[in-house]
Structures are given as structure tokens and as C-alpha cells.
Amino acid sequence: MKRFFLLLLAFLCFLIPVGCGDPDSGQKPSEPTVPSEPEIPEKPAYQNAYLDKKDGLKILAIGNSFTYVSTQYLWEVLDDLGFTNVKVARLYIGGTSISQHAANFSTNASYSFDYKTGTKWRKAAMSAMNAVTSDEWDVITLQQQSADAGNPSSFRDSDFDTIVNKLNAWNGNENYTLAWLMTWAYETGCDYHYFAQYNNDQAYMYECIVNTTIEKIIPNRMFTQIIP
């Protein structure tokens, strides 16, 4: 399991370009307070042995345009690593925040749904429920909208409760892993006006994203993995 996620993390860090993306509205984050050695809460031990399986792994990424980019070549990487019969899928709307996903899941809104079991992506418009119930997913990832990725106030427990309750009801695999896919910082010189809430500073935005993840995601026992 550890080997799989280390390889996956290495791939994602290599794949993700440092760019502006497709941000939506967000509030200005507070100045970060960075402890020299942040205390990370312990998580319970999870039994997710299926992550070591080389055959039939199914991954669903839920998010926005950043999610689209992050998963574009994931199937090929897993194929090169010797995984067989892999299914990679993404359920997304550009610029969508966690709060908007919660509202969409409550109303069973329509999303872009792409999936890949071979060399080509297949694309469709599908409701959130139909997409999640279309298979038994081993891993499901969530991702915040880029402008809010470093804004702790945008990470509301009630939104996560709404989304995860729906996932638990819809996903046929009750032992799935829920992972958090971190959003990357905009590059220096990016002209998106939302970058101003991070002082137009890539390093500062990255710091805010990391601190928000430490504050809001690591203590959240719904998530068992974090993908930087």
C-alpha cells in the first residue's frame, strides 16, 4: 500500500504544472502561522489491502479543472507500473469548490464524467449519483477549488459531511479509501485576480495551502490519504 501511494505521489508531483488553472471566487486567507515542527494528529490504522492489488484497481477523482489535469496520464503510469484492468475516472466541473460540490451532490446535479480503462478517455454528462454508482470504487479523491485551497474558512465540516454521506450511500465498495488531492499554487506572474488574496506570491500561496491541509484535512478522520 505504501509503495503504491509513494509512486502515485511521485507521479502527481511530476505531472502537475505550476500554473494558474481555472479559479473561482474565494475569500482572502488569513496570514499563516507556521509552527517549526507542526504536530500532526494521529490517524487510526486502516486496512486497505486492496491498494496493493495489481488487478482491477478503480479510482474516481472528484473536483474541477485541476482534477482533470492531475488525472490525465494516471492510467498510463499505473499501466507502466504493472497494474492491470485499471479504471481511472474523474467527475468534475471547472472552478467548483467543496461547498459547491456539496450543493451539487444534494441536488444530484450533472457533471462531466470521464473514465479510462485503456488508451482512450470516454466522456459523458452524468449526474453525481449515476457516476458514483456506476462502479465500485477503491479510491475516491476530493479536491478544493484553487482560489480557496489555502483558505481554511472555505473548508466546512458540514460540506464534507454532505459529500461523504452521499459517497458512502452511492459507492458499492463500503471499504473504499477517501483521499485528499491538494491543489498546487499559481505560478509567479499569474494574472488571475484571485491570486491577489495570496499577495501574488507563489511561495506564500503554497504555504497557505499546506497550512490549511494541516489544519483542516489531516485531523479529519474521513480522509485516510493525502496526495500533494
PDB file of N, CA and C in Angstrom, residues 59-128:
ATOM      1  N   ILE A  59     -10.285   4.023  -9.508  1.00  0.00           N
ATOM      2  CA  ILE A  59     -10.055   5.317  -8.878  1.00  0.00           C
ATOM      3  C   ILE A  59     -11.011   6.346  -9.465  1.00  0.00           C
ATOM      4  N   LEU A  60     -11.697   7.087  -8.597  1.00  0.00           N
ATOM      5  CA  LEU A  60     -12.588   8.162  -9.021  1.00  0.00           C
ATOM      6  C   LEU A  60     -12.117   9.466  -8.387  1.00  0.00           C
ATOM      7  N   ALA A  61     -11.792  10.453  -9.215  1.00  0.00           N
ATOM      8  CA  ALA A  61     -11.363  11.768  -8.741  1.00  0.00           C
ATOM      9  C   ALA A  61     -12.496  12.768  -8.937  1.00  0.00           C
ATOM     10  N   ILE A  62     -12.864  13.462  -7.862  1.00  0.00           N
ATOM     11  CA  ILE A  62     -13.966  14.427  -7.900  1.00  0.00           C
ATOM     12  C   ILE A  62     -13.395  15.824  -7.678  1.00  0.00           C
ATOM     13  N   GLY A  63     -13.715  16.754  -8.583  1.00  0.00           N
ATOM     14  CA  GLY A  63     -13.168  18.088  -8.404  1.00  0.00           C
ATOM     15  C   GLY A  63     -13.505  19.060  -9.501  1.00  0.00           C
ATOM     16  N   ASN A  64     -12.453  19.578 -10.140  1.00  0.00           N
ATOM     17  CA  ASN A  64     -12.576  20.678 -11.084  1.00  0.00           C
ATOM     18  C   ASN A  64     -11.513  20.537 -12.170  1.00  0.00           C
ATOM     19  N   SER A  65     -11.141  21.639 -12.803  1.00  0.00           N
ATOM     20  CA  SER A  65     -10.170  21.532 -13.890  1.00  0.00           C
ATOM     21  C   SER A  65      -8.808  21.060 -13.405  1.00  0.00           C
ATOM     22  N   PHE A  66      -8.455  21.369 -12.162  1.00  0.00           N
ATOM     23  CA  PHE A  66      -7.199  20.878 -11.617  1.00  0.00           C
ATOM     24  C   PHE A  66      -7.242  19.349 -11.489  1.00  0.00           C
ATOM     25  N   THR A  67      -8.389  18.823 -11.172  1.00  0.00           N
ATOM     26  CA  THR A  67      -8.571  17.373 -11.094  1.00  0.00           C
ATOM     27  C   THR A  67      -8.419  16.750 -12.474  1.00  0.00           C
ATOM     28  N   TYR A  68      -8.938  17.426 -13.465  1.00  0.00           N
ATOM     29  CA  TYR A  68      -8.811  16.968 -14.853  1.00  0.00           C
ATOM     30  C   TYR A  68      -7.336  16.807 -15.216  1.00  0.00           C
ATOM     31  N   VAL A  69      -6.545  17.838 -14.930  1.00  0.00           N
ATOM     32  CA  VAL A  69      -5.124  17.805 -15.273  1.00  0.00           C
ATOM     33  C   VAL A  69      -4.392  16.726 -14.476  1.00  0.00           C
ATOM     34  N   SER A  70      -4.700  16.613 -13.195  1.00  0.00           N
ATOM     35  CA  SER A  70      -3.988  15.676 -12.318  1.00  0.00           C
ATOM     36  C   SER A  70      -4.153  14.225 -12.735  1.00  0.00           C
ATOM     37  N   THR A  71      -5.269  13.900 -13.368  1.00  0.00           N
ATOM     38  CA  THR A  71      -5.557  12.503 -13.712  1.00  0.00           C
ATOM     39  C   THR A  71      -5.303  12.172 -15.180  1.00  0.00           C
ATOM     40  N   GLN A  72      -4.846  13.140 -15.958  1.00  0.00           N
ATOM     41  CA  GLN A  72      -4.795  12.955 -17.403  1.00  0.00           C
ATOM     42  C   GLN A  72      -3.975  11.733 -17.819  1.00  0.00           C
ATOM     43  N   TYR A  73      -2.848  11.500 -17.154  1.00  0.00           N
ATOM     44  CA  TYR A  73      -1.979  10.382 -17.537  1.00  0.00           C
ATOM     45  C   TYR A  73      -1.830   9.344 -16.424  1.00  0.00           C
ATOM     46  N   LEU A  74      -2.742   9.354 -15.475  1.00  0.00           N
ATOM     47  CA  LEU A  74      -2.646   8.418 -14.357  1.00  0.00           C
ATOM     48  C   LEU A  74      -2.784   6.973 -14.817  1.00  0.00           C
ATOM     49  N   TRP A  75      -3.678   6.712 -15.766  1.00  0.00           N
ATOM     50  CA  TRP A  75      -3.855   5.337 -16.247  1.00  0.00           C
ATOM     51  C   TRP A  75      -2.554   4.814 -16.839  1.00  0.00           C
ATOM     52  N   GLU A  76      -1.865   5.635 -17.626  1.00  0.00           N
ATOM     53  CA  GLU A  76      -0.616   5.199 -18.257  1.00  0.00           C
ATOM     54  C   GLU A  76       0.462   4.900 -17.219  1.00  0.00           C
ATOM     55  N   VAL A  77       0.527   5.710 -16.174  1.00  0.00           N
ATOM     56  CA  VAL A  77       1.520   5.478 -15.129  1.00  0.00           C
ATOM     57  C   VAL A  77       1.253   4.153 -14.420  1.00  0.00           C
ATOM     58  N   LEU A  78       0.002   3.912 -14.067  1.00  0.00           N
ATOM     59  CA  LEU A  78      -0.343   2.655 -13.403  1.00  0.00           C
ATOM     60  C   LEU A  78      -0.097   1.467 -14.321  1.00  0.00           C
ATOM     61  N   ASP A  79      -0.383   1.640 -15.593  1.00  0.00           N
ATOM     62  CA  ASP A  79      -0.119   0.576 -16.561  1.00  0.00           C
ATOM     63  C   ASP A  79       1.376   0.270 -16.627  1.00  0.00           C
ATOM     64  N   ASP A  80       2.207   1.306 -16.638  1.00  0.00           N
ATOM     65  CA  ASP A  80       3.657   1.109 -16.663  1.00  0.00           C
ATOM     66  C   ASP A  80       4.162   0.434 -15.391  1.00  0.00           C
ATOM     67  N   LEU A  81       3.449   0.641 -14.289  1.00  0.00           N
ATOM     68  CA  LEU A  81       3.846   0.028 -13.019  1.00  0.00           C
ATOM     69  C   LEU A  81       3.373  -1.418 -12.889  1.00  0.00           C
ATOM     70  N   GLY A  82       2.670  -1.901 -13.908  1.00  0.00           N
ATOM     71  CA  GLY A  82       2.251  -3.295 -13.906  1.00  0.00           C
ATOM     72  C   GLY A  82       0.844  -3.549 -13.430  1.00  0.00           C
ATOM     73  N   PHE A  83       0.067  -2.500 -13.187  1.00  0.00           N
ATOM     74  CA  PHE A  83      -1.333  -2.684 -12.806  1.00  0.00           C
ATOM     75  C   PHE A  83      -2.146  -3.057 -14.041  1.00  0.00           C
ATOM     76  N   THR A  84      -3.088  -3.965 -13.859  1.00  0.00           N
ATOM     77  CA  THR A  84      -3.913  -4.419 -14.978  1.00  0.00           C
ATOM     78  C   THR A  84      -5.390  -4.159 -14.690  1.00  0.00           C
ATOM     79  N   ASN A  85      -6.152  -4.013 -15.770  1.00  0.00           N
ATOM     80  CA  ASN A  85      -7.602  -3.779 -15.666  1.00  0.00           C
ATOM     81  C   ASN A  85      -7.917  -2.596 -14.751  1.00  0.00           C
ATOM     82  N   VAL A  86      -7.117  -1.554 -14.875  1.00  0.00           N
ATOM     83  CA  VAL A  86      -7.300  -0.350 -14.064  1.00  0.00           C
ATOM     84  C   VAL A  86      -8.391   0.524 -14.677  1.00  0.00           C
ATOM     85  N   LYS A  87      -9.166   1.164 -13.815  1.00  0.00           N
ATOM     86  CA  LYS A  87     -10.145   2.153 -14.266  1.00  0.00           C
ATOM     87  C   LYS A  87      -9.889   3.458 -13.532  1.00  0.00           C
ATOM     88  N   VAL A  88      -9.650   4.510 -14.296  1.00  0.00           N
ATOM     89  CA  VAL A  88      -9.475   5.849 -13.744  1.00  0.00           C
ATOM     90  C   VAL A  88     -10.623   6.707 -14.246  1.00  0.00           C
ATOM     91  N   ALA A  89     -11.289   7.406 -13.344  1.00  0.00           N
ATOM     92  CA  ALA A  89     -12.421   8.253 -13.736  1.00  0.00           C
ATOM     93  C   ALA A  89     -12.332   9.591 -13.019  1.00  0.00           C
ATOM     94  N   ARG A  90     -12.948  10.594 -13.614  1.00  0.00           N
ATOM     95  CA  ARG A  90     -12.987  11.916 -12.992  1.00  0.00           C
ATOM     96  C   ARG A  90     -14.374  12.518 -13.171  1.00  0.00           C
ATOM     97  N   LEU A  91     -14.853  13.100 -12.104  1.00  0.00           N
ATOM     98  CA  LEU A  91     -16.177  13.733 -12.057  1.00  0.00           C
ATOM     99  C   LEU A  91     -15.928  15.192 -11.710  1.00  0.00           C
ATOM    100  N   TYR A  92     -16.218  16.095 -12.629  1.00  0.00           N
ATOM    101  CA  TYR A  92     -15.728  17.456 -12.419  1.00  0.00           C
ATOM    102  C   TYR A  92     -16.592  18.514 -13.104  1.00  0.00           C
ATOM    103  N   ILE A  93     -16.491  19.720 -12.556  1.00  0.00           N
ATOM    104  CA  ILE A  93     -16.994  20.944 -13.164  1.00  0.00           C
ATOM    105  C   ILE A  93     -15.916  21.990 -12.916  1.00  0.00           C
ATOM    106  N   GLY A  94     -15.467  22.677 -13.951  1.00  0.00           N
ATOM    107  CA  GLY A  94     -14.407  23.661 -13.794  1.00  0.00           C
ATOM    108  C   GLY A  94     -14.739  24.710 -12.753  1.00  0.00           C
ATOM    109  N   GLY A  95     -13.765  25.017 -11.878  1.00  0.00           N
ATOM    110  CA  GLY A  95     -13.936  26.060 -10.881  1.00  0.00           C
ATOM    111  C   GLY A  95     -14.812  25.714  -9.703  1.00  0.00           C
ATOM    112  N   THR A  96     -15.130  24.438  -9.520  1.00  0.00           N
ATOM    113  CA  THR A  96     -16.082  24.058  -8.471  1.00  0.00           C
ATOM    114  C   THR A  96     -15.391  23.855  -7.124  1.00  0.00           C
ATOM    115  N   SER A  97     -15.950  24.463  -6.093  1.00  0.00           N
ATOM    116  CA  SER A  97     -15.412  24.363  -4.736  1.00  0.00           C
ATOM    117  C   SER A  97     -16.064  23.201  -3.989  1.00  0.00           C
ATOM    118  N   ILE A  98     -15.508  22.884  -2.834  1.00  0.00           N
ATOM    119  CA  ILE A  98     -16.097  21.845  -1.991  1.00  0.00           C
ATOM    120  C   ILE A  98     -17.524  22.212  -1.607  1.00  0.00           C
ATOM    121  N   SER A  99     -17.757  23.477  -1.281  1.00  0.00           N
ATOM    122  CA  SER A  99     -19.109  23.920  -0.934  1.00  0.00           C
ATOM    123  C   SER A  99     -20.072  23.716  -2.099  1.00  0.00           C
ATOM    124  N   GLN A 100     -19.620  24.007  -3.304  1.00  0.00           N
ATOM    125  CA  GLN A 100     -20.469  23.814  -4.479  1.00  0.00           C
ATOM    126  C   GLN A 100     -20.701  22.337  -4.767  1.00  0.00           C
ATOM    127  N   HIS A 101     -19.679  21.514  -4.538  1.00  0.00           N
ATOM    128  CA  HIS A 101     -19.873  20.066  -4.698  1.00  0.00           C
ATOM    129  C   HIS A 101     -20.935  19.562  -3.721  1.00  0.00           C
ATOM    130  N   ALA A 102     -20.899  20.059  -2.492  1.00  0.00           N
ATOM    131  CA  ALA A 102     -21.896  19.637  -1.504  1.00  0.00           C
ATOM    132  C   ALA A 102     -23.302  19.988  -1.977  1.00  0.00           C
ATOM    133  N   ALA A 103     -23.467  21.192  -2.502  1.00  0.00           N
ATOM    134  CA  ALA A 103     -24.775  21.599  -3.025  1.00  0.00           C
ATOM    135  C   ALA A 103     -25.165  20.752  -4.229  1.00  0.00           C
ATOM    136  N   ASN A 104     -24.201  20.482  -5.100  1.00  0.00           N
ATOM    137  CA  ASN A 104     -24.477  19.671  -6.290  1.00  0.00           C
ATOM    138  C   ASN A 104     -24.855  18.239  -5.929  1.00  0.00           C
ATOM    139  N   PHE A 105     -24.168  17.680  -4.940  1.00  0.00           N
ATOM    140  CA  PHE A 105     -24.488  16.315  -4.529  1.00  0.00           C
ATOM    141  C   PHE A 105     -25.873  16.256  -3.889  1.00  0.00           C
ATOM    142  N   SER A 106     -26.252  17.320  -3.201  1.00  0.00           N
ATOM    143  CA  SER A 106     -27.574  17.350  -2.571  1.00  0.00           C
ATOM    144  C   SER A 106     -28.693  17.371  -3.597  1.00  0.00           C
ATOM    145  N   THR A 107     -28.425  17.998  -4.746  1.00  0.00           N
ATOM    146  CA  THR A 107     -29.443  18.100  -5.802  1.00  0.00           C
ATOM    147  C   THR A 107     -29.205  17.115  -6.935  1.00  0.00           C
ATOM    148  N   ASN A 108     -28.156  16.286  -6.789  1.00  0.00           N
ATOM    149  CA  ASN A 108     -27.799  15.303  -7.821  1.00  0.00           C
ATOM    150  C   ASN A 108     -27.591  15.987  -9.176  1.00  0.00           C
ATOM    151  N   ALA A 109     -26.784  17.040  -9.165  1.00  0.00           N
ATOM    152  CA  ALA A 109     -26.526  17.837 -10.366  1.00  0.00           C
ATOM    153  C   ALA A 109     -25.714  17.056 -11.392  1.00  0.00           C
ATOM    154  N   SER A 110     -25.731  17.551 -12.611  1.00  0.00           N
ATOM    155  CA  SER A 110     -24.998  16.927 -13.708  1.00  0.00           C
ATOM    156  C   SER A 110     -23.544  17.402 -13.725  1.00  0.00           C
ATOM    157  N   TYR A 111     -22.645  16.480 -14.022  1.00  0.00           N
ATOM    158  CA  TYR A 111     -21.210  16.738 -14.093  1.00  0.00           C
ATOM    159  C   TYR A 111     -20.667  16.234 -15.426  1.00  0.00           C
ATOM    160  N   SER A 112     -19.448  16.669 -15.741  1.00  0.00           N
ATOM    161  CA  SER A 112     -18.668  15.985 -16.770  1.00  0.00           C
ATOM    162  C   SER A 112     -18.078  14.741 -16.122  1.00  0.00           C
ATOM    163  N   PHE A 113     -18.245  13.603 -16.774  1.00  0.00           N
ATOM    164  CA  PHE A 113     -17.745  12.336 -16.236  1.00  0.00           C
ATOM    165  C   PHE A 113     -16.910  11.662 -17.317  1.00  0.00           C
ATOM    166  N   ASP A 114     -15.621  11.547 -17.060  1.00  0.00           N
ATOM    167  CA  ASP A 114     -14.704  10.883 -17.981  1.00  0.00           C
ATOM    168  C   ASP A 114     -14.159   9.639 -17.298  1.00  0.00           C
ATOM    169  N   TYR A 115     -13.951   8.587 -18.065  1.00  0.00           N
ATOM    170  CA  TYR A 115     -13.305   7.411 -17.488  1.00  0.00           C
ATOM    171  C   TYR A 115     -12.418   6.738 -18.526  1.00  0.00           C
ATOM    172  N   LYS A 116     -11.455   5.999 -18.013  1.00  0.00           N
ATOM    173  CA  LYS A 116     -10.449   5.396 -18.887  1.00  0.00           C
ATOM    174  C   LYS A 116     -10.118   3.998 -18.392  1.00  0.00           C
ATOM    175  N   THR A 117     -10.275   3.031 -19.259  1.00  0.00           N
ATOM    176  CA  THR A 117      -9.905   1.649 -18.951  1.00  0.00           C
ATOM    177  C   THR A 117      -8.874   1.139 -19.947  1.00  0.00           C
ATOM    178  N   GLY A 118      -8.441   2.002 -20.832  1.00  0.00           N
ATOM    179  CA  GLY A 118      -7.456   1.657 -21.853  1.00  0.00           C
ATOM    180  C   GLY A 118      -6.749   2.917 -22.303  1.00  0.00           C
ATOM    181  N   THR A 119      -6.483   3.017 -23.579  1.00  0.00           N
ATOM    182  CA  THR A 119      -5.699   4.140 -24.067  1.00  0.00           C
ATOM    183  C   THR A 119      -6.519   5.389 -24.357  1.00  0.00           C
ATOM    184  N   LYS A 120      -7.840   5.298 -24.309  1.00  0.00           N
ATOM    185  CA  LYS A 120      -8.678   6.444 -24.650  1.00  0.00           C
ATOM    186  C   LYS A 120      -9.648   6.793 -23.520  1.00  0.00           C
ATOM    187  N   TRP A 121      -9.823   8.095 -23.335  1.00  0.00           N
ATOM    188  CA  TRP A 121     -10.833   8.569 -22.397  1.00  0.00           C
ATOM    189  C   TRP A 121     -12.213   8.491 -23.033  1.00  0.00           C
ATOM    190  N   ARG A 122     -13.184   8.062 -22.262  1.00  0.00           N
ATOM    191  CA  ARG A 122     -14.582   8.090 -22.690  1.00  0.00           C
ATOM    192  C   ARG A 122     -15.282   9.166 -21.875  1.00  0.00           C
ATOM    193  N   LYS A 123     -16.089   9.986 -22.537  1.00  0.00           N
ATOM    194  CA  LYS A 123     -16.656  11.165 -21.900  1.00  0.00           C
ATOM    195  C   LYS A 123     -18.175  11.148 -21.962  1.00  0.00           C
ATOM    196  N   ALA A 124     -18.781  11.671 -20.892  1.00  0.00           N
ATOM    197  CA  ALA A 124     -20.243  11.736 -20.837  1.00  0.00           C
ATOM    198  C   ALA A 124     -20.658  12.827 -19.863  1.00  0.00           C
ATOM    199  N   ALA A 125     -21.899  13.253 -19.964  1.00  0.00           N
ATOM    200  CA  ALA A 125     -22.513  14.101 -18.939  1.00  0.00           C
ATOM    201  C   ALA A 125     -23.360  13.186 -18.071  1.00  0.00           C
ATOM    202  N   MET A 126     -23.179  13.282 -16.758  1.00  0.00           N
ATOM    203  CA  MET A 126     -23.835  12.317 -15.876  1.00  0.00           C
ATOM    204  C   MET A 126     -24.089  12.952 -14.520  1.00  0.00           C
ATOM    205  N   SER A 127     -25.158  12.547 -13.872  1.00  0.00           N
ATOM    206  CA  SER A 127     -25.427  13.048 -12.526  1.00  0.00           C
ATOM    207  C   SER A 127     -24.398  12.487 -11.553  1.00  0.00           C
ATOM    208  N   ALA A 128     -24.225  13.187 -10.447  1.00  0.00           N
ATOM    209  CA  ALA A 128     -23.272  12.737  -9.438  1.00  0.00           C
ATOM    210  C   ALA A 128     -23.592  11.319  -8.975  1.00  0.00           C
TER     211      ALA A 128
END
